[in-house]
Tab-separated table of C-alpha atoms in Angstrom:
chain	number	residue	atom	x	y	z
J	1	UNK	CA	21.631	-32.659	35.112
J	2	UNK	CA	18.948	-30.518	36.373
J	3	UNK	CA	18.833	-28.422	33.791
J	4	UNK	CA	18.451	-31.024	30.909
J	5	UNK	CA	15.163	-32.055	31.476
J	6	UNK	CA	14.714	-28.210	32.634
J	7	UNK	CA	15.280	-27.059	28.932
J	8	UNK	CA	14.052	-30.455	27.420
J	9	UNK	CA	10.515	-29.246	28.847
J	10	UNK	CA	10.852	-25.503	27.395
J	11	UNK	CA	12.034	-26.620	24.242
J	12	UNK	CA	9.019	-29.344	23.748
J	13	UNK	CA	5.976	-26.931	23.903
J	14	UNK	CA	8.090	-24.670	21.565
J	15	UNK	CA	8.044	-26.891	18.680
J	16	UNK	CA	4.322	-28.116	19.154
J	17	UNK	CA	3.555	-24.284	19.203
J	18	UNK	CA	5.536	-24.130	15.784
J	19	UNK	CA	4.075	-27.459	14.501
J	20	UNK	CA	0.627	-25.636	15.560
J	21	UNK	CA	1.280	-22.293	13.683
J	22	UNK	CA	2.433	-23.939	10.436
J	23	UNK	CA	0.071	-25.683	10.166
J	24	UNK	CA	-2.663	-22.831	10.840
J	25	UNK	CA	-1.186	-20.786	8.114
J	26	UNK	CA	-0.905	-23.640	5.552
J	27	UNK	CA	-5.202	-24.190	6.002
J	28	UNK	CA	-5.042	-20.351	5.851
J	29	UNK	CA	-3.367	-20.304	2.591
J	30	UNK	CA	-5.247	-23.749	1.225
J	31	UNK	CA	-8.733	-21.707	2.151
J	32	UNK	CA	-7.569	-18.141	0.408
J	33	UNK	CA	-6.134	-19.685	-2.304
J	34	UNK	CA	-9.322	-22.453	-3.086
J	35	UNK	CA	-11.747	-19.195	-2.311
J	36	UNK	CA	-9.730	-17.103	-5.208
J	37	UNK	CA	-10.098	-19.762	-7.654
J	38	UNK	CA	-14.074	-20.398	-6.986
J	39	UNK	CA	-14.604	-16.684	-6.812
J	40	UNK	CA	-12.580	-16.632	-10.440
J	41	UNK	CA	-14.456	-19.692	-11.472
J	42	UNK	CA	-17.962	-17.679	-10.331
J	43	UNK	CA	-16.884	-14.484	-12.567
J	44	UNK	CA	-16.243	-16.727	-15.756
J	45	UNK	CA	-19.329	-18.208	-15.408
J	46	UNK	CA	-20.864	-15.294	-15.313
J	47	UNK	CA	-19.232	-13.765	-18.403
J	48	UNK	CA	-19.129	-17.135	-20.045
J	49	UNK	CA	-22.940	-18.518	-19.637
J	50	UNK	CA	-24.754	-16.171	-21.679
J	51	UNK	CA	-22.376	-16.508	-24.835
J	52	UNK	CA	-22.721	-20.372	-24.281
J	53	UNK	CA	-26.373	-20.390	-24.180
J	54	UNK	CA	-27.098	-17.321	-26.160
J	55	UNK	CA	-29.066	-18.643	-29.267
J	56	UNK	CA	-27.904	-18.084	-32.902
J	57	UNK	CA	-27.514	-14.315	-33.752
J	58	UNK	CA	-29.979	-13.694	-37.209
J	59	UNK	CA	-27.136	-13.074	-39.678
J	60	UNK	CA	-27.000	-10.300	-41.942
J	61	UNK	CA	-29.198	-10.614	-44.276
J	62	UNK	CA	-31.831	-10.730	-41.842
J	63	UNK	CA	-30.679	-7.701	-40.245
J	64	UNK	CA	-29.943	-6.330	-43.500
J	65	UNK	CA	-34.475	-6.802	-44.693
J	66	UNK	CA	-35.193	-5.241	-41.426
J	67	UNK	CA	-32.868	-2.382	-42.085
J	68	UNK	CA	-33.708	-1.489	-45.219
J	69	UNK	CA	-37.783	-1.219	-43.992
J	70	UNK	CA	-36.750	0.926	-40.800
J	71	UNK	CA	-36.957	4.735	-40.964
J	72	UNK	CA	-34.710	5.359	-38.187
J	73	UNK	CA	-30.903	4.755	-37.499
J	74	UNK	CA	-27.927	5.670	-35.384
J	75	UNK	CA	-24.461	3.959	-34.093
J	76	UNK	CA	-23.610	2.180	-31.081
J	77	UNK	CA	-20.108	3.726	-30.344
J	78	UNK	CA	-17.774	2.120	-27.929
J	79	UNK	CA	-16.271	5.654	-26.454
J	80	UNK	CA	-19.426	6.492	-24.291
J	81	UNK	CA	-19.208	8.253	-21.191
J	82	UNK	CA	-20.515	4.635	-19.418
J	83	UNK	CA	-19.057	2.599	-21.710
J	84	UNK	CA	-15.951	0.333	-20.846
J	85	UNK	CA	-13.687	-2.716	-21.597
J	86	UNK	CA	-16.799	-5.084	-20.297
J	87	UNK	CA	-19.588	-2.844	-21.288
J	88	UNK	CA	-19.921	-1.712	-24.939
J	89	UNK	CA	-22.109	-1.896	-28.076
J	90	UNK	CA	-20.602	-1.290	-31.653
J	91	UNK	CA	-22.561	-0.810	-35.171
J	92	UNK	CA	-25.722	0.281	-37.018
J	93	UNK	CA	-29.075	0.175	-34.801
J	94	UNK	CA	-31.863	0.132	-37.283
J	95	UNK	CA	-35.439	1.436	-35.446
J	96	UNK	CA	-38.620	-0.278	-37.692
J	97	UNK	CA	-42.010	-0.517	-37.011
J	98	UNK	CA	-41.636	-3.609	-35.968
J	99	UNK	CA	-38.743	-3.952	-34.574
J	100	UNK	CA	-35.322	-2.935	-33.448
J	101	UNK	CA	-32.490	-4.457	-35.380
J	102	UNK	CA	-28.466	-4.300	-34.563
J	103	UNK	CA	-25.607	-4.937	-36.978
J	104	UNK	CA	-22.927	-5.239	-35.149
J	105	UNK	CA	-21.787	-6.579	-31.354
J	106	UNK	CA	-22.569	-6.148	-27.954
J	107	UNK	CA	-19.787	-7.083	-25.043
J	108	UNK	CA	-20.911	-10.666	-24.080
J	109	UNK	CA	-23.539	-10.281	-20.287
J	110	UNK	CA	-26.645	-11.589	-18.592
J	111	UNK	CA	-29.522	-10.355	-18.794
J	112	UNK	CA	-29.638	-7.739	-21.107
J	113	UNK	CA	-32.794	-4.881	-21.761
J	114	UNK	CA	-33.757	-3.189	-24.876
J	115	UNK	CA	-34.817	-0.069	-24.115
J	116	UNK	CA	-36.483	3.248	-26.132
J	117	UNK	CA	-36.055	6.507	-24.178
J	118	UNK	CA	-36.906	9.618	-24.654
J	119	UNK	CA	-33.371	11.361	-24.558
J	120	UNK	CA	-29.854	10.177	-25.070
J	121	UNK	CA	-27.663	8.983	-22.727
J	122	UNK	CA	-24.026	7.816	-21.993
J	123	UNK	CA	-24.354	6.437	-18.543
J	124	UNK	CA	-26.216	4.916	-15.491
J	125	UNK	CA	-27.123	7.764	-13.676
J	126	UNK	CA	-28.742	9.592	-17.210
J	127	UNK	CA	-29.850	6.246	-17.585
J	128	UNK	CA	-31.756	5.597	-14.013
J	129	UNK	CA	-32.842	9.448	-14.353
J	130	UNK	CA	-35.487	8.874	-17.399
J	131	UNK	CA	-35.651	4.625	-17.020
J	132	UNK	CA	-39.123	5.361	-15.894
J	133	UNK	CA	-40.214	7.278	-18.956
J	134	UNK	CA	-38.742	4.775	-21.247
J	135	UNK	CA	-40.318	1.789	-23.059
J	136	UNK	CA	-38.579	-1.336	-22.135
J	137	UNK	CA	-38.697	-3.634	-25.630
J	138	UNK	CA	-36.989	-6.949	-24.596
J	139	UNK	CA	-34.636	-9.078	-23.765
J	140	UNK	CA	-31.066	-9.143	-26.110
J	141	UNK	CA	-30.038	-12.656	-26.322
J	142	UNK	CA	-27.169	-12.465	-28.808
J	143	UNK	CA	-24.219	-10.237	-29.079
J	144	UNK	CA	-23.609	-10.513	-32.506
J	145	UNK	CA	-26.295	-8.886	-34.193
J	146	UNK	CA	-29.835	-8.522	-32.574
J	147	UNK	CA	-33.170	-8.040	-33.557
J	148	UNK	CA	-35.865	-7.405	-30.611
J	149	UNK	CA	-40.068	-7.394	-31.622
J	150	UNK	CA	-41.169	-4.247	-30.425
J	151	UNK	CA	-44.064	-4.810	-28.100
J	152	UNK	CA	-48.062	-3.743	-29.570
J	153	UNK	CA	-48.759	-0.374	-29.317
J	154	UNK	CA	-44.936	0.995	-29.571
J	155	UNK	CA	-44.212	3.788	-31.560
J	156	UNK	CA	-41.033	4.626	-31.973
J	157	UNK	CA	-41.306	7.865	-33.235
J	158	UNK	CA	-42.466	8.682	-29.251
J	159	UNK	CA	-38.474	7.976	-28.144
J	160	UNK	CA	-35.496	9.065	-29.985
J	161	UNK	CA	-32.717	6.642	-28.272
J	162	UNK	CA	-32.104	2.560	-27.972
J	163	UNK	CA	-30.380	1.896	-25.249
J	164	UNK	CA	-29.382	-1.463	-24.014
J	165	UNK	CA	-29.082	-2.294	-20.138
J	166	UNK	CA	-28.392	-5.032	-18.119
J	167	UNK	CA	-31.019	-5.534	-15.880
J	168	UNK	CA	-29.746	-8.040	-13.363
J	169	UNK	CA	-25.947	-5.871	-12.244
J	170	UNK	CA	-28.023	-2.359	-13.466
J	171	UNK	CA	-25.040	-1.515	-15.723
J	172	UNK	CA	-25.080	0.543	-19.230
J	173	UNK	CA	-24.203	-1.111	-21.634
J	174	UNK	CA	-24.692	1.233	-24.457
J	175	UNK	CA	-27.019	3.726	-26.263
J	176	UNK	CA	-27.787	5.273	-29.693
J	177	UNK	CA	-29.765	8.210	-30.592
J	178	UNK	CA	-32.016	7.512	-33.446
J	179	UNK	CA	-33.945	10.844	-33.876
């Protein structure tokens, strides 16, 4: 009988030192799993706020006026060197003297720049390396179709590239030589 309560003893603080790990790894895996979901519910927002507040895109006939006055154009093309699955811009940039006009779409982000430069680039780094000599226009507030009041004073004919950045996560969105 003296080894009963012997191994009754042993065996007690063995299952409150199972009891204790279980339950330390279920609040483990409540606290991962509730932190994945807010940091997924944080990255939609992110993608999903601008297109939910962005105000009406000017439809094409708009686009289509400004166009016809502008004497520059190029393409937004979706297989630049910076471009990606997130980050793109596709269709006809129109450069007046006015203003700069897209037909087409940008990948849905916050806080997007309208920029002239003075070269063309494809990426970030080309980007940061002549950001300082370019003209920043405005903000782009829709991604279907755009058209941005160029500031008094610009002259376009001073850049030969639009590019559009986003300001806030310094990422390129796209670019399109003009000139």
């Amino acid at each position: 009988m003296t080894t009963r309560p012997h191994l009754t003893k042993v065996a007690a603080p063995t299952l409150a030192a199972d009891r204790s790990q279980t339950a330390m790894k279920k609040a483990l895996i409540l606290f991962v799993s509730h932190a994945l979901v807010a940091l997924a519910g944080f990255a939609a927002g992110i993608y999903l706020l601008p297109i939910l507040i962005a105000p009406t895109a000017p439809d094409a006939t708009e686009v289509g006026a400004l166009a016809a006055k502008a004497p520059f154009s190029g393409q937004f093309r979706r297989d630049l060197k910076g471009s990606d699955a997130l980050h793109w811009g596709e269709g006809t940039v129109s450069v007046g003297p006015s203003a700069v006009a897209l037909m087409g779409r940008l990948a849905p982000g916050p806080d997007y720049k309208l920029y002239l430069a003075p070269s063309f680039v494809q990426d970030e780094a080309e980007f940061h390396r002549i950001k300082a000599a370019s003209l920043r226009v405005g903000d782009v507030k829709t991604f279907d179709n755009f058209i941005v009041a160029l500031p008094p004073g610009a002259n376009p004919a001073d850049y030969n590239t639009v590019v559009v950045w986003c300001e806030t996560f310094r990422e390129f969105i796209s670019a399109a030589q003009y000139r």
